[in-house]
Structures are given as C-alpha cells and as structure tokens.
C-alpha cells in the first residue's frame, strides 16, 4: 500500500466534501452554548448532514462508533461520544465532523469555548490552532511528513505543551482513514516526501500537562491521563503544485 495521488476529478469531489464538512461546523456554532447537551449537538448535526446536505455522517457506525459526530470536552483528547450531560460555562469542546459526499470524505474539527473560559484554556486553544497552521504551511511538493510534525512539535514545546502521540492525521479520500499516518511530532526531513495530489488531514492534539492518554471503557473516549486540558483542530489538506489548499476552510478563516 502507498499514498494515493488523487485525480483531478477526485480532487473536485474532495473540495465539495471538505466544504460541506466545514459548513456543518459553521451551522452548529450558535448552538454550542451553556446548557446544551452534546447529544443535542449530535442530533442537530445529524439532521443537517442527512436532510439539508443530503450527505452521510461518516462516524456513525464506523468501527462501531455510535454517533454522527465526536464531541471532546475539557480533558477529553478526541473521539468523545455525545451524551446527555449539558455543557457548562467555562468548558472547552472540540467538535469533529466527517461527512461523505459522492463517495469522498471531508474531515475537520474546531474548538469552541462555552461562556467565559480561563486564560489558560484560551492559550492552549490558540497555540494548538497556530501549531495546525504552522504544520499546514509546510505543505508543498518535496517537503516531508517529518517537516510537518517538526513544525508542530517545535511550536507546542516552545509553549510547554505536550503532543499526543497515539492519534495522528491521516490520508483521506474514498476511505475515512488512508495512508499516510501524519504524525504531529518528528524530525525535519524524515519520512515520505509530499507530492501534488496527495490529500491528508493534520489534526494536532496538545495537552496542558503530560502527553499520556487514558482510554475509557467505551473503547473510544481518549482522555488525558493527568486530567489536564487538551485541545485539537483539524483540516483536510490538498498538496498542490505550489503548496497547499485547505479543503475545509471556514469563512471565518479567510
Ligand atoms: N474524525 C476523526 C478523525 O479526525 C475520526 C473519528 S472516528 C469515529 O480522524 F469513529 F470516532 F468517528
Ligand atoms: Co481526521
Ligand atoms: Co476528524
């Protein structure tokens, strides 16, 4: 197996899928407030994806995942399962959306703050966003996967945050998770060289405390072992002839 180079037709389909995934995050934003449950957010996203977009929520039944979106609150690193607990003032939450349109996946996530969050939480969220973009800015033909990881790692460590190693970015297309693994740490110049037509996610998870993960018995929810806060942002990225195109960019990021 090797990294798939997408055709022009596949790239167009991935552009559509990426935009639709981004639009789900835009739709849900006004609903992400104190008092709402993550199950309610799941249902709003599910109905929008299925009925308005007429696309497919990729997480639902993926390897047994029971819901249509992932909702990861505070010390949950990723793959949180929506539940009936209301969000509270001061919570931070990652919402991760993956949709399938015309057989192709768009995968993206962002952090939301509920009411007033601490300056520490805001800083973690901001530095994680910066780390994602420093990784993205590495992307062009000839640079390597290691260059992406190194850029992210350098920024995270400069701010004394740790990087989760158990989960990584991934090729994406017809499959939810394809080659390559896109590590969020690494050595400059190491690993596979990027080529135009590759499409993968970058989705760094940074922890306030130590990097270590504790898996819950549900088999999905990954938390920080030391219960420190964790933040994550994700985009789906196309390698172009001259650099990159962010397929899941939101209007607020233009
Ligand atoms: N969207 C996640 C990712 O970025 C994967 C979620 S798998 C699920 O790779 F089953 F939890 F949905
Ligand atoms: Co992903
Ligand atoms: Co995702």
Short mmCIF file of C-alpha atoms and ligand atoms in Angstrom, two decimals:
data_model
loop_
_atom_site.label_atom_id
_atom_site.label_comp_id
_atom_site.label_asym_id
_atom_site.label_seq_id
_atom_site.Cartn_x
_atom_site.Cartn_y
_atom_site.Cartn_z
CA UNK A 1 0.00 0.00 0.00
CA UNK A 2 1.10 3.52 -0.71
CA UNK A 3 -0.17 7.09 -0.58
CA UNK A 4 -2.92 7.66 -3.13
CA UNK A 5 -2.46 10.52 -5.61
CA UNK A 6 -5.94 11.86 -6.34
CA UNK A 7 -7.07 12.56 -9.92
CA UNK A 8 -8.46 15.98 -10.91
CA UNK A 9 -11.98 14.55 -10.70
CA UNK A 10 -11.36 13.14 -7.21
CA UNK A 11 -9.85 16.45 -6.08
CA UNK A 12 -13.01 18.25 -7.17
CA UNK A 13 -15.13 15.80 -5.19
CA UNK A 14 -12.86 16.26 -2.16
CA UNK A 15 -13.28 20.05 -2.48
CA UNK A 16 -17.04 19.61 -2.30
CA UNK A 17 -16.85 17.16 0.64
CA UNK A 18 -14.42 19.43 2.52
CA UNK A 19 -16.62 22.49 2.09
CA UNK A 20 -19.68 20.59 3.31
CA UNK A 21 -17.84 19.39 6.43
CA UNK A 22 -16.73 22.98 7.14
CA UNK A 23 -20.33 24.17 6.72
CA UNK A 24 -21.52 21.79 9.45
CA UNK A 25 -19.12 23.48 11.90
CA UNK A 26 -20.46 26.87 10.78
CA UNK A 27 -24.05 25.72 11.20
CA UNK A 28 -23.52 24.34 14.72
CA UNK A 29 -21.59 27.30 16.16
CA UNK A 30 -24.58 29.32 17.51
CA UNK A 31 -25.86 26.19 19.27
CA UNK A 32 -22.64 25.50 21.18
CA UNK A 33 -23.66 27.27 24.41
CA UNK A 34 -24.09 26.52 28.12
CA UNK A 35 -26.99 24.16 28.83
CA UNK A 36 -26.99 22.30 25.52
CA UNK A 37 -26.07 18.61 25.64
CA UNK A 38 -23.65 17.02 23.23
CA UNK A 39 -26.44 14.65 22.21
CA UNK A 40 -28.48 17.68 21.14
CA UNK A 41 -25.50 18.95 19.13
CA UNK A 42 -25.14 15.48 17.61
CA UNK A 43 -28.80 15.44 16.58
CA UNK A 44 -28.65 18.94 15.07
CA UNK A 45 -25.55 17.97 13.05
CA UNK A 46 -27.02 14.61 12.06
CA UNK A 47 -30.24 16.17 10.77
CA UNK A 48 -28.36 18.89 8.87
CA UNK A 49 -25.93 16.40 7.32
CA UNK A 50 -28.61 13.90 6.32
CA UNK A 51 -31.58 16.14 5.47
CA UNK A 52 -30.13 19.50 4.39
CA UNK A 53 -26.80 18.46 2.87
CA UNK A 54 -28.02 15.01 1.87
CA UNK A 55 -24.63 13.63 2.78
CA UNK A 56 -23.56 10.83 5.14
CA UNK A 57 -22.16 11.30 8.68
CA UNK A 58 -19.02 9.14 8.45
CA UNK A 59 -18.56 8.42 12.19
CA UNK A 60 -21.99 6.77 12.61
CA UNK A 61 -21.34 3.02 12.89
CA UNK A 62 -17.71 3.49 11.80
CA UNK A 63 -15.99 0.57 13.57
CA UNK A 64 -18.90 0.64 16.00
CA UNK A 65 -18.85 4.36 16.84
CA UNK A 66 -22.43 5.05 17.99
CA UNK A 67 -22.95 8.72 16.98
CA UNK A 68 -22.66 11.06 13.99
CA UNK A 69 -20.06 13.47 15.40
CA UNK A 70 -17.29 13.43 18.01
CA UNK A 71 -17.58 15.82 20.95
CA UNK A 72 -14.50 16.07 23.18
CA UNK A 73 -14.89 18.23 26.30
CA UNK A 74 -12.07 19.59 28.53
CA UNK A 75 -9.71 16.67 29.33
CA UNK A 76 -11.10 14.53 26.52
CA UNK A 77 -8.45 14.46 23.80
CA UNK A 78 -10.55 13.08 20.95
CA UNK A 79 -13.36 10.68 19.92
CA UNK A 80 -15.68 11.77 22.74
CA UNK A 81 -19.14 10.24 22.35
CA UNK A 82 -22.07 12.68 22.53
CA UNK A 83 -24.12 12.23 25.74
CA UNK A 84 -26.85 13.84 27.85
CA UNK A 85 -24.62 15.99 30.04
CA UNK A 86 -25.21 19.74 29.50
CA UNK A 87 -22.23 21.93 28.60
CA UNK A 88 -21.25 24.37 31.33
CA UNK A 89 -19.80 27.85 31.46
CA UNK A 90 -16.00 27.51 31.23
CA UNK A 91 -15.98 24.23 29.27
CA UNK A 92 -13.92 23.86 26.11
CA UNK A 93 -15.09 21.44 23.44
CA UNK A 94 -13.81 20.04 20.16
CA UNK A 95 -16.44 19.12 17.60
CA UNK A 96 -15.15 16.82 14.86
CA UNK A 97 -17.21 16.47 11.69
CA UNK A 98 -16.67 13.98 8.89
CA UNK A 99 -19.15 13.73 6.02
CA UNK A 100 -19.22 11.59 2.90
CA UNK A 101 -20.38 13.17 -0.36
CA UNK A 102 -20.28 11.29 -3.69
CA UNK A 103 -18.12 8.65 -2.00
CA UNK A 104 -15.45 11.08 -0.70
CA UNK A 105 -14.76 12.21 2.87
CA UNK A 106 -14.29 15.71 4.29
CA UNK A 107 -12.85 15.74 7.84
CA UNK A 108 -12.46 18.80 10.06
CA UNK A 109 -12.73 19.90 13.67
CA UNK A 110 -12.59 23.05 15.75
CA UNK A 111 -12.57 24.18 19.37
CA UNK A 112 -15.43 26.12 20.95
CA UNK A 113 -15.46 27.96 24.28
CA UNK A 114 -18.58 27.86 26.48
CA UNK A 115 -19.07 31.29 28.03
CA UNK A 116 -16.05 32.60 29.90
CA UNK A 117 -13.12 30.15 29.84
CA UNK A 118 -9.85 30.62 31.71
CA UNK A 119 -6.94 32.44 30.04
CA UNK A 120 -5.02 29.12 30.33
CA UNK A 121 -7.62 27.30 28.28
CA UNK A 122 -7.75 30.09 25.69
CA UNK A 123 -3.99 30.00 25.34
CA UNK A 124 -3.94 26.21 24.82
CA UNK A 125 -6.64 26.55 22.14
CA UNK A 126 -4.79 29.41 20.42
CA UNK A 127 -1.38 27.70 20.44
CA UNK A 128 -2.94 24.47 19.09
CA UNK A 129 -4.52 26.45 16.23
CA UNK A 130 -1.17 28.10 15.49
CA UNK A 131 0.51 24.67 15.54
CA UNK A 132 -2.01 23.34 13.00
CA UNK A 133 -1.28 26.25 10.66
CA UNK A 134 2.49 26.00 11.09
CA UNK A 135 2.10 22.35 10.04
CA UNK A 136 -0.12 23.30 7.09
CA UNK A 137 2.36 25.95 5.93
CA UNK A 138 5.00 23.24 5.49
CA UNK A 139 2.90 21.50 2.86
CA UNK A 140 4.26 21.56 -0.68
CA UNK A 141 5.80 19.01 -3.06
CA UNK A 142 9.17 17.86 -1.75
CA UNK A 143 8.73 18.62 1.93
CA UNK A 144 8.28 15.56 4.11
CA UNK A 145 5.82 14.32 6.68
CA UNK A 146 8.57 14.80 9.25
CA UNK A 147 8.75 18.50 8.38
CA UNK A 148 5.06 18.85 9.28
CA UNK A 149 5.49 17.05 12.60
CA UNK A 150 8.62 19.01 13.42
CA UNK A 151 6.91 22.37 12.84
CA UNK A 152 4.01 21.40 15.11
CA UNK A 153 6.28 19.95 17.79
CA UNK A 154 8.55 22.98 17.86
CA UNK A 155 5.64 25.34 18.45
CA UNK A 156 3.95 23.14 21.07
CA UNK A 157 7.12 22.63 23.06
CA UNK A 158 8.04 26.32 22.88
CA UNK A 159 4.80 26.91 24.80
CA UNK A 160 5.41 23.99 27.19
CA UNK A 161 2.52 21.89 25.90
CA UNK A 162 2.81 18.17 25.18
CA UNK A 163 1.73 16.42 21.98
CA UNK A 164 -0.48 13.35 21.93
CA UNK A 165 1.26 10.54 20.04
CA UNK A 166 -1.41 7.84 19.95
CA UNK A 167 -3.57 9.59 17.35
CA UNK A 168 -2.43 11.25 14.16
CA UNK A 169 -3.54 12.87 10.93
CA UNK A 170 -4.25 10.58 8.00
CA UNK A 171 -4.74 10.30 4.29
CA UNK A 172 -8.41 10.79 3.43
CA UNK A 173 -10.49 10.22 0.30
CA UNK A 174 -12.69 7.27 -0.55
CA UNK A 175 -11.65 5.90 2.82
CA UNK A 176 -12.05 7.74 6.13
CA UNK A 177 -8.51 6.76 7.11
CA UNK A 178 -5.93 6.05 4.38
CA UNK A 179 -2.16 6.17 4.22
CA UNK A 180 -0.13 8.03 5.33
CA UNK A 181 -0.06 8.49 9.10
CA UNK A 182 0.61 12.19 9.65
CA UNK A 183 2.43 12.45 12.94
CA UNK A 184 2.25 15.69 14.91
CA UNK A 185 5.86 15.34 16.05
CA UNK A 186 9.00 14.25 14.26
CA UNK A 187 12.29 15.10 12.65
CA UNK A 188 12.71 17.65 9.88
CA UNK A 189 13.39 15.89 6.59
CA UNK A 190 12.26 12.47 7.84
CA UNK A 191 9.50 10.37 6.33
CA UNK A 192 7.76 10.33 2.96
CA UNK A 193 8.07 13.31 0.61
CA UNK A 194 4.85 15.07 -0.33
CA UNK A 195 3.57 15.04 -3.91
CA UNK A 196 0.89 17.10 -5.63
CA UNK A 197 -2.46 15.32 -5.46
CA UNK A 198 -1.99 13.84 -2.01
CA UNK A 199 -4.80 14.67 0.44
CA UNK A 200 -4.47 14.20 4.18
CA UNK A 201 -5.59 15.68 7.47
CA UNK A 202 -3.46 17.47 10.01
CA UNK A 203 -5.11 17.37 13.45
CA UNK A 204 -2.73 18.07 16.33
CA UNK A 205 -3.83 17.37 19.90
CA UNK A 206 -1.95 19.40 22.52
CA UNK A 207 -2.21 18.84 26.27
CA UNK A 208 -1.69 21.33 29.04
CA UNK A 209 0.01 18.63 31.12
CA UNK A 210 1.65 15.37 30.10
CA UNK A 211 1.05 13.68 26.75
CA UNK A 212 -0.22 10.36 28.11
CA UNK A 213 -3.64 9.02 27.18
CA UNK A 214 -6.22 7.13 29.19
CA UNK A 215 -8.81 5.18 27.18
CA UNK A 216 -12.29 4.87 28.67
CA UNK A 217 -14.10 1.54 28.78
CA UNK A 218 -16.40 2.67 25.96
CA UNK A 219 -13.45 1.90 23.69
CA UNK A 220 -13.49 5.37 22.06
CA UNK A 221 -13.10 8.23 24.52
CA UNK A 222 -9.45 9.25 24.91
CA UNK A 223 -8.68 11.42 27.93
CA UNK A 224 -5.50 12.91 29.31
CA UNK A 225 -4.14 10.58 31.98
CA UNK A 226 -3.34 13.51 34.28
CA UNK A 227 -6.77 15.10 33.58
CA UNK A 228 -5.20 18.23 32.14
CA UNK A 229 -6.99 20.11 29.35
CA UNK A 230 -6.50 19.07 25.74
CA UNK A 231 -7.20 20.95 22.51
CA UNK A 232 -7.40 19.86 18.86
CA UNK A 233 -8.06 21.46 15.48
CA UNK A 234 -8.25 19.61 12.16
CA UNK A 235 -8.22 20.46 8.48
CA UNK A 236 -8.20 18.35 5.31
CA UNK A 237 -5.29 19.49 3.10
CA UNK A 238 -4.56 19.01 -0.61
CA UNK A 239 -0.93 19.15 -1.79
CA UNK A 240 -0.89 21.41 -4.87
CA UNK A 241 1.91 22.02 -7.41
CA UNK A 242 2.99 25.10 -5.48
CA UNK A 243 1.93 24.37 -1.90
CA UNK A 244 -1.37 23.53 -0.31
CA UNK A 245 -5.10 24.09 -0.43
CA UNK A 246 -7.19 23.81 2.75
CA UNK A 247 -10.29 21.93 1.63
CA UNK A 248 -12.17 22.50 4.91
CA UNK A 249 -11.54 26.23 5.35
CA UNK A 250 -14.39 28.15 7.02
CA UNK A 251 -15.50 31.68 6.11
CA UNK A 252 -14.18 32.95 9.48
CA UNK A 253 -10.67 31.78 8.49
CA UNK A 254 -10.47 33.64 5.15
N1 LIG B 1 -12.84 12.36 12.71
C1 LIG B 1 -11.86 11.61 13.41
C2 LIG B 1 -10.55 11.88 12.73
O1 LIG B 1 -10.24 13.00 12.59
C3 LIG B 1 -12.13 10.16 13.45
C4 LIG B 1 -13.30 9.81 14.24
S1 LIG B 1 -13.52 8.12 14.18
C5 LIG B 1 -15.02 7.97 14.93
O2 LIG B 1 -9.84 11.06 12.25
F1 LIG B 1 -15.40 6.79 14.72
F2 LIG B 1 -14.87 8.29 16.19
F3 LIG B 1 -15.83 8.83 14.37
CO1 LIG B 2 -9.18 13.04 10.85
CO1 LIG B 3 -11.82 14.34 12.32
#
